Coordinates of C-alpha atoms in Angstrom, one line a residue:
X279 CA -63.4 -19.9 -19.9
X280 CA -63.3 -17.2 -22.5
X281 CA -59.9 -18.0 -24.0
X282 CA -58.6 -21.3 -25.5
X283 CA -54.8 -21.7 -25.8
X284 CA -53.0 -23.7 -28.4
X285 CA -49.2 -24.2 -28.0
X286 CA -47.4 -24.7 -31.3
X287 CA -44.0 -26.1 -30.9
X288 CA -42.7 -25.2 -34.4
X289 CA -42.4 -21.6 -33.3
X290 CA -39.5 -20.5 -31.2
X291 CA -38.1 -17.2 -30.0
X292 CA -34.5 -16.1 -29.6
X293 CA -33.0 -13.1 -27.7
X294 CA -31.9 -10.0 -29.6
X295 CA -28.7 -11.7 -30.4
X296 CA -30.7 -14.0 -32.6
X297 CA -34.0 -13.5 -34.3
X298 CA -37.7 -14.2 -34.1
X299 CA -38.6 -16.9 -36.6
X300 CA -42.0 -18.0 -37.9
X301 CA -43.5 -20.4 -40.4
X302 CA -45.4 -18.6 -43.2
X303 CA -48.0 -21.2 -43.7
X304 CA -50.8 -18.7 -43.9
X305 CA -49.1 -16.0 -46.0
X306 CA -51.2 -15.3 -49.1
X307 CA -48.0 -15.0 -51.1
X308 CA -46.7 -18.4 -50.0
X309 CA -45.7 -20.3 -53.2
X310 CA -45.7 -17.1 -55.2
X311 CA -42.0 -17.4 -56.3
X312 CA -41.1 -20.7 -57.9
X313 CA -37.4 -20.2 -58.7
X314 CA -34.4 -20.3 -56.4
X315 CA -31.9 -17.5 -56.6
X316 CA -29.3 -18.7 -54.0
X317 CA -26.7 -20.0 -56.5
X318 CA -27.0 -16.7 -58.5
X319 CA -26.5 -14.8 -55.2
X320 CA -23.5 -16.9 -54.3
X321 CA -21.9 -16.1 -57.7
X322 CA -22.4 -12.3 -57.5
X323 CA -21.4 -12.0 -53.9
X324 CA -18.3 -14.1 -54.5
X325 CA -17.5 -11.9 -57.6
X326 CA -17.9 -8.8 -55.4
X327 CA -15.5 -10.3 -52.8
X328 CA -12.9 -11.5 -55.3
X329 CA -12.7 -8.3 -57.3
X330 CA -13.4 -5.5 -54.9
X331 CA -12.7 -6.5 -51.3
X332 CA -9.4 -6.0 -49.5
X333 CA -9.8 -9.1 -47.4
X334 CA -7.0 -8.2 -45.0
X335 CA -8.7 -4.9 -44.1
X336 CA -12.4 -5.6 -44.8
X337 CA -12.4 -2.5 -46.9
X338 CA -13.8 -2.3 -50.5
X339 CA -11.9 -0.8 -53.4
X340 CA -13.7 1.4 -55.9
X341 CA -12.2 -0.5 -58.8
X342 CA -11.2 -4.2 -59.2
X343 CA -8.1 -5.4 -57.4
X344 CA -6.2 -5.8 -60.7
X345 CA -6.6 -2.1 -61.6
X346 CA -4.0 0.6 -60.8
X347 CA -4.4 3.3 -58.1
X348 CA -6.8 1.2 -56.1
X349 CA -5.9 2.8 -52.7
X350 CA -6.0 6.4 -53.9
X351 CA -9.4 5.9 -55.5
X352 CA -10.7 4.4 -52.3
X353 CA -9.5 7.1 -50.0
X354 CA -12.7 9.1 -49.6
X355 CA -15.1 6.2 -50.0
X356 CA -16.8 5.9 -46.6
X357 CA -20.6 5.6 -46.6
X358 CA -20.4 3.3 -49.6
X359 CA -18.5 0.9 -47.4
X360 CA -21.6 0.4 -45.3
X361 CA -23.7 -0.8 -48.2
X362 CA -21.0 -3.0 -49.7
X363 CA -20.5 -4.7 -46.3
X364 CA -24.3 -5.1 -46.0
X365 CA -24.3 -7.4 -49.0
X366 CA -21.8 -9.6 -47.1
X367 CA -24.0 -9.6 -44.0
X368 CA -27.1 -10.6 -46.0
X369 CA -25.1 -13.4 -47.6
X370 CA -23.7 -14.5 -44.2
X371 CA -27.3 -14.7 -42.8
X372 CA -28.3 -16.9 -45.7
X373 CA -25.4 -19.4 -45.7
X374 CA -24.3 -19.5 -42.1
X375 CA -26.1 -22.7 -41.3
X376 CA -25.0 -24.5 -44.5
X377 CA -21.4 -23.3 -45.2
X378 CA -19.4 -22.9 -42.0
X379 CA -16.1 -22.1 -43.7
X380 CA -17.5 -19.3 -45.8
X381 CA -19.4 -18.0 -42.8
X382 CA -16.1 -17.9 -40.9
X383 CA -14.6 -15.8 -43.7
X384 CA -17.5 -13.5 -43.7
X385 CA -17.2 -13.0 -40.0
X386 CA -13.6 -12.1 -40.4
X387 CA -14.4 -9.5 -43.1
X388 CA -17.0 -7.9 -40.8
X389 CA -14.6 -7.7 -37.8
X390 CA -11.8 -6.3 -39.9
X391 CA -14.2 -3.7 -41.5
X392 CA -15.1 -2.7 -37.9
X393 CA -11.5 -2.6 -36.7
X394 CA -10.6 -0.4 -39.7
X395 CA -13.5 1.9 -39.1
X396 CA -15.0 1.3 -42.5
X397 CA -12.2 3.3 -44.2
X398 CA -13.3 6.5 -42.3
X399 CA -11.0 9.4 -43.6
X400 CA -12.3 12.0 -41.1
X401 CA -10.4 12.6 -37.8
X402 CA -12.0 13.9 -34.6
X403 CA -9.9 14.0 -31.5
X404 CA -13.0 13.5 -29.3
X405 CA -14.2 10.5 -31.2
X406 CA -14.0 7.2 -29.2
X407 CA -15.7 5.1 -31.9
X408 CA -13.5 5.8 -35.0
X409 CA -16.7 6.3 -37.1
X410 CA -17.4 10.0 -36.5
X411 CA -17.5 12.0 -39.7
X412 CA -18.4 15.6 -40.6
X413 CA -21.2 14.3 -42.9
X414 CA -24.1 13.3 -40.7
X415 CA -25.6 11.1 -43.4
X416 CA -22.4 9.0 -43.6
X417 CA -22.6 8.2 -39.9
X418 CA -26.3 7.3 -40.3
X419 CA -25.5 4.7 -43.0
X420 CA -22.6 3.3 -41.0
X421 CA -24.9 3.0 -37.9
X422 CA -27.4 0.9 -39.9
X423 CA -24.7 -1.5 -41.0
X424 CA -23.3 -1.7 -37.5
X425 CA -26.8 -2.6 -36.2
X426 CA -27.2 -5.2 -38.9
X427 CA -23.9 -6.7 -38.0
X428 CA -25.0 -7.1 -34.4
X429 CA -28.3 -8.7 -35.5
X430 CA -26.4 -11.2 -37.7
X431 CA -23.5 -12.0 -35.4
X432 CA -25.2 -11.8 -32.0
X433 CA -22.6 -9.4 -30.8
X434 CA -23.8 -6.2 -29.1
X435 CA -20.6 -4.3 -29.4
X436 CA -21.5 -3.2 -32.9
X437 CA -25.0 -1.9 -32.0
X438 CA -23.4 -0.3 -28.9
X439 CA -21.0 1.6 -31.2
X440 CA -24.0 2.7 -33.3
X441 CA -25.8 3.9 -30.1
X442 CA -22.7 5.9 -29.0
X443 CA -22.4 7.4 -32.5
X444 CA -26.1 8.4 -32.6
X445 CA -26.2 9.7 -29.0
X446 CA -23.0 11.7 -29.2
X447 CA -22.5 12.8 -32.8
X448 CA -25.8 12.5 -34.8
X449 CA -28.8 13.4 -32.6
X450 CA -27.1 16.5 -31.0
X451 CA -26.6 18.0 -34.5
X452 CA -30.3 18.1 -35.0
X453 CA -32.2 21.4 -34.7
X454 CA -35.8 22.6 -34.7
X455 CA -37.0 25.2 -37.2
X456 CA -39.4 28.1 -36.6
X457 CA -42.4 25.8 -37.5
X458 CA -41.4 23.4 -34.8
X459 CA -40.0 20.7 -37.1
X460 CA -36.9 18.8 -35.9
X461 CA -34.4 17.4 -38.4
X462 CA -30.8 16.4 -38.9
X463 CA -28.3 18.6 -40.9
X464 CA -26.4 17.1 -43.8
X465 CA -23.1 17.9 -42.2
X466 CA -21.5 19.5 -39.2
X467 CA -22.6 23.2 -38.8
X468 CA -24.8 23.0 -41.9
X469 CA -28.3 24.4 -42.3
X470 CA -29.1 21.9 -45.1
X471 CA -31.5 19.2 -43.7
X472 CA -31.8 16.9 -46.6
X473 CA -33.5 13.5 -47.4
X474 CA -30.3 11.5 -47.5
X475 CA -29.7 12.4 -43.9
X476 CA -33.1 12.4 -42.4
X477 CA -34.4 9.2 -44.0
X478 CA -31.6 7.0 -42.5
X479 CA -31.6 9.1 -39.4
X480 CA -35.2 8.2 -38.8
X481 CA -34.5 4.6 -39.4
X482 CA -31.5 4.5 -37.1
X483 CA -33.6 6.0 -34.3
X484 CA -36.4 3.5 -34.9
X485 CA -34.0 0.5 -34.8
X486 CA -32.3 1.8 -31.6
X487 CA -35.8 2.1 -30.0
X488 CA -36.5 -1.5 -31.0
X489 CA -33.3 -2.6 -29.3
X490 CA -33.2 -0.4 -26.2
X491 CA -36.9 0.5 -25.6
X492 CA -35.7 4.1 -24.8
X493 CA -38.4 6.7 -25.5
X494 CA -35.7 9.2 -26.6
X495 CA -35.2 7.2 -29.8
X496 CA -38.9 6.9 -30.6
X497 CA -39.3 10.6 -30.0
X498 CA -36.4 11.3 -32.4
X499 CA -37.8 8.9 -35.1
X500 CA -41.3 10.3 -35.0
X501 CA -40.2 14.0 -35.0
X502 CA -37.9 13.3 -38.0
X503 CA -40.8 11.6 -39.7
X504 CA -43.1 14.5 -39.0
X505 CA -40.5 16.9 -40.5
X506 CA -40.0 14.9 -43.6
X507 CA -43.7 14.1 -44.1
X508 CA -44.3 17.9 -44.1
X509 CA -41.5 18.4 -46.7
X510 CA -43.1 15.8 -48.9
X511 CA -46.5 17.4 -48.5
X512 CA -45.4 21.0 -49.2
X513 CA -42.8 20.4 -51.9
X514 CA -43.9 17.2 -53.7
X515 CA -47.7 17.2 -53.2
X516 CA -47.4 13.9 -51.2
X517 CA -47.1 12.0 -54.5
X518 CA -44.6 9.5 -53.1
X519 CA -41.4 11.3 -53.8
X520 CA -39.1 11.6 -50.9
X521 CA -36.9 14.1 -52.6
X522 CA -36.4 15.8 -56.0
X523 CA -35.2 14.2 -58.1
X524 CA -36.5 10.9 -56.6
X525 CA -33.6 8.6 -55.8
X526 CA -33.9 5.0 -55.0
X527 CA -31.8 5.0 -51.8
X528 CA -33.9 7.6 -50.0
X529 CA -37.2 6.1 -51.2
X530 CA -36.2 2.8 -49.8
X531 CA -34.7 4.1 -46.5
X532 CA -37.6 6.3 -45.6
X533 CA -40.0 3.6 -46.6
X534 CA -38.3 1.2 -44.2
X535 CA -38.3 3.8 -41.4
X536 CA -42.0 4.2 -41.8
X537 CA -42.6 0.4 -41.9
X538 CA -40.8 0.0 -38.6
X539 CA -42.6 2.9 -37.0
X540 CA -45.8 1.2 -37.9
X541 CA -44.8 -2.0 -36.1
X542 CA -43.6 0.1 -33.1
X543 CA -46.7 2.3 -32.8
X544 CA -49.4 0.3 -34.7
X545 CA -50.4 3.6 -36.4
X546 CA -51.5 2.8 -39.9
X547 CA -50.3 6.2 -41.3
X548 CA -46.7 4.9 -41.2
X549 CA -47.5 1.7 -43.1
X550 CA -49.5 3.8 -45.7
X551 CA -46.4 6.0 -46.2
X552 CA -44.1 3.1 -46.5
X553 CA -46.3 1.6 -49.2
X554 CA -46.5 4.9 -51.0
X555 CA -42.8 5.7 -51.2
X556 CA -41.6 2.2 -52.0
X557 CA -44.3 1.6 -54.6
X558 CA -43.3 5.0 -56.2
X559 CA -39.7 3.8 -56.4
X560 CA -40.7 0.7 -58.4
X561 CA -43.4 2.1 -60.6
X562 CA -42.8 5.8 -61.4
X563 CA -41.3 6.7 -64.7
X564 CA -39.0 8.9 -62.7
X565 CA -37.4 5.8 -61.1
X566 CA -38.0 3.0 -63.6
X567 CA -36.8 2.6 -67.2
X568 CA -38.5 -0.2 -69.2
X569 CA -39.6 -1.9 -66.1
X570 CA -36.1 -2.0 -64.7
X571 CA -34.7 0.4 -62.0
X572 CA -33.1 3.2 -63.9
X573 CA -29.5 4.2 -64.4
X574 CA -28.9 6.8 -61.7
X575 CA -25.4 7.8 -62.6
X576 CA -21.8 6.6 -62.7
X577 CA -20.4 8.2 -59.7
X578 CA -19.6 6.0 -56.7
X579 CA -22.5 7.7 -54.8
X580 CA -25.0 7.3 -57.6
X581 CA -24.1 3.7 -58.6
X582 CA -24.7 2.3 -55.2
X583 CA -28.1 3.9 -54.6
X584 CA -30.1 0.8 -55.7
X585 CA -28.2 -1.3 -53.2
X586 CA -29.9 0.6 -50.4
X587 CA -33.5 0.4 -51.9
X588 CA -33.5 -3.3 -52.6
X589 CA -33.3 -4.8 -49.1
X590 CA -36.0 -2.5 -47.8
X591 CA -38.3 -3.2 -50.7
X592 CA -37.9 -6.9 -49.9
X593 CA -38.7 -6.2 -46.3
X594 CA -42.0 -4.6 -47.4
X595 CA -42.8 -7.6 -49.6
X596 CA -42.2 -10.0 -46.6
X597 CA -44.3 -7.9 -44.3
X598 CA -47.7 -9.6 -44.0
X599 CA -49.2 -6.4 -42.5
X600 CA -49.0 -4.8 -45.9
X601 CA -51.5 -5.2 -48.7
X602 CA -51.2 -8.4 -50.7
X603 CA -51.7 -6.5 -54.0
X604 CA -48.8 -4.2 -53.4
X605 CA -46.5 -6.9 -52.0
X606 CA -47.2 -9.1 -55.0
X607 CA -46.5 -6.3 -57.5
X608 CA -43.3 -5.3 -55.9
X609 CA -42.1 -8.9 -55.6
X610 CA -42.8 -9.4 -59.3
X611 CA -40.9 -6.2 -60.2
X612 CA -37.9 -7.3 -58.1
X613 CA -37.8 -10.8 -59.5
X614 CA -38.0 -9.4 -63.0
X615 CA -35.0 -7.1 -62.3
X616 CA -33.0 -10.1 -60.9
X617 CA -33.7 -12.2 -64.0
X618 CA -32.8 -9.3 -66.3
X619 CA -29.6 -8.6 -64.5
X620 CA -28.6 -12.3 -64.7
X621 CA -29.3 -12.5 -68.4
X622 CA -27.0 -9.6 -69.1
X623 CA -24.0 -10.8 -67.1
X624 CA -20.9 -12.3 -68.8
X625 CA -20.9 -15.6 -67.0
X626 CA -18.0 -16.9 -69.1
X627 CA -15.7 -14.3 -67.4
X628 CA -16.6 -15.4 -63.8
X629 CA -15.4 -14.4 -61.3
X630 CA -14.8 -11.2 -63.3
X631 CA -18.5 -11.0 -63.8
X632 CA -19.3 -7.3 -63.5
X633 CA -22.7 -5.6 -63.1
X634 CA -23.7 -2.7 -65.2
X635 CA -25.2 0.6 -63.9
X636 CA -28.4 -0.4 -65.8
X637 CA -29.3 -4.0 -65.5
X638 CA -31.0 -4.4 -68.8
X639 CA -27.7 -3.9 -70.7
X640 CA -24.4 -5.8 -70.4
X641 CA -21.4 -3.9 -68.9
X642 CA -19.2 -2.0 -71.3
X643 CA -16.1 -4.1 -71.6
X644 CA -14.0 -1.0 -72.3
X645 CA -15.0 0.7 -69.1
X646 CA -13.5 0.4 -65.6
X647 CA -15.9 -1.7 -63.5
X648 CA -17.6 0.1 -60.6
X649 CA -17.7 -1.2 -57.0
X650 CA -21.0 0.7 -56.6
X651 CA -22.6 -1.0 -59.6
X652 CA -21.3 -4.3 -58.4
X653 CA -22.7 -3.8 -54.9
X654 CA -26.1 -2.8 -56.3
X655 CA -26.3 -5.9 -58.5
X656 CA -25.1 -8.2 -55.7
X657 CA -27.6 -6.6 -53.3
X658 CA -30.4 -7.3 -55.7
X659 CA -29.5 -10.9 -56.1
X660 CA -28.9 -11.6 -52.4
X661 CA -32.2 -10.0 -51.4
X662 CA -34.3 -11.6 -54.1
X663 CA -32.8 -14.9 -52.9
X664 CA -33.9 -14.0 -49.4
X665 CA -37.4 -13.1 -50.7
X666 CA -37.6 -16.3 -52.7
X667 CA -36.6 -18.5 -49.7
X668 CA -39.6 -17.1 -47.8
X669 CA -42.2 -17.1 -50.6
X670 CA -41.3 -20.3 -52.5
X671 CA -43.5 -22.6 -50.6
X672 CA -45.7 -22.9 -47.5
X673 CA -43.0 -24.3 -45.3
X674 CA -40.7 -21.4 -45.9
X675 CA -39.1 -19.8 -42.8
X676 CA -38.3 -16.1 -42.5
X677 CA -35.9 -14.5 -40.2
X678 CA -37.8 -11.5 -38.9
X679 CA -35.6 -8.5 -38.3
X680 CA -37.5 -7.1 -35.3
X681 CA -35.2 -7.5 -32.3
X682 CA -36.7 -8.2 -28.8
X683 CA -36.4 -5.4 -26.3
X684 CA -33.7 -5.6 -23.7
X685 CA -32.6 -9.0 -25.0
X686 CA -35.4 -10.7 -23.0
X687 CA -37.8 -13.4 -24.0
X688 CA -40.0 -13.3 -20.9
X689 CA -43.3 -11.5 -21.1
X690 CA -45.8 -11.1 -23.9
X691 CA -44.8 -10.2 -27.4
X692 CA -46.6 -9.7 -30.7
X693 CA -45.3 -11.8 -33.7
X694 CA -43.3 -8.9 -35.0
X695 CA -41.4 -8.6 -31.7
X696 CA -43.3 -5.7 -30.2
X697 CA -43.4 -5.9 -26.4
X698 CA -46.9 -5.9 -25.0
X699 CA -46.3 -6.8 -21.3
X700 CA -42.8 -7.6 -19.9
X701 CA -43.8 -8.5 -16.4
X702 CA -46.8 -10.7 -16.8
X703 CA -48.2 -13.7 -18.6
X704 CA -51.8 -12.7 -18.0
X705 CA -53.6 -13.0 -21.3
X706 CA -57.1 -12.1 -20.0
X707 CA -57.0 -8.7 -21.7
X708 CA -55.5 -9.9 -25.0
X709 CA -57.6 -9.7 -28.2
X710 CA -57.9 -12.9 -30.2
X711 CA -54.7 -13.5 -32.2
X712 CA -51.2 -15.1 -32.0
X713 CA -48.8 -14.0 -29.3
X714 CA -45.5 -15.1 -27.8
X715 CA -45.7 -15.7 -24.1
X716 CA -42.5 -16.5 -22.2
X717 CA -40.9 -17.8 -25.3
X718 CA -43.8 -19.9 -26.6
X719 CA -46.3 -19.3 -29.3
X720 CA -49.9 -19.0 -28.1
X721 CA -53.1 -18.7 -30.1
X722 CA -55.8 -16.7 -28.2
X723 CA -59.2 -17.5 -29.7

């Protein structure tokens, strides 16, 4: 017989409400990171919760809870709520098996955030979700966090809300220009199609395709990609900039959209683009200051940008499809940022341990601490902890973020969760490699 099958019992597969997991025994970066960052992540995320989270509403304040005018300063903070909650979700995924009481609290914060519509200030009488906003980019960021919540909690109501929001209020706003390029406008009735809308819009569409296997979403993702690839080519000479000036959040988000499109389509152009834009974000002098991500500004928008880049840069590092050289360089950079941030924190003031806008300098004690800066620092530590847990040794286990289509485990899947055949277990046409057939890992030689 042409094929020899090996069944490996250590590998198991869960439906979309869980995750695909695999042991990284053969990852060339296994053992690359020696230090654990979990306790540091615990400290920073707890400081974020203690100082900035209204735990009864699941909504984050822009300034610490002991400062005046908290509510007024939080009134128009909406899209930032998505990235602040994302830190809680990453922490939940990390500790849910080891700290049940804290995991319970985190679940409560997520459900309250959802019930209070992430502090959405915009009102639309036709909105059945509570998350519609005149700014298209705001809704895209919210969708990404809703999807992440479903992945973490195993509850489809959040991704269903994201689907409704995208179907009814995001995708219909898109329009095609005279050159045939389709993109999303920055806000309702706007002609401005910018990076901060189309980068997350592309990623939302890709993630919805991964969940629902609906060609409409893949078409939207690839058309938005084509539009923005053309922008980068004609305006920025394809040097890796997603926009001008280059900002960490759009670099990371577009990179993640490209990485996921690669795993959906197996077209290498997407992985090459992912590498180019993420590597630019961590090496260009436009983005980095003395080997640390630069100070991007003190506004609530600017201060939270790095919180968006970091998880997607880590996803690239953990993607074994990418070049080892680039993965290693990015991992080294991220770990150095985490060590630098930690060395500049005032640990004696914990839990009032605030992050600065620039991680190589301690926070100015005379200034009002920023929720955006705190979220960026906590995101860095949570995601470096996640990276370290995978790369520390050869028995590390990673939770892969590729959901299985239609919540099924029957059929044949690639290791990254891409459906190959959903109605058969016939492996006669498979190339040599590792597959998941009806929930079990099979090696085809």
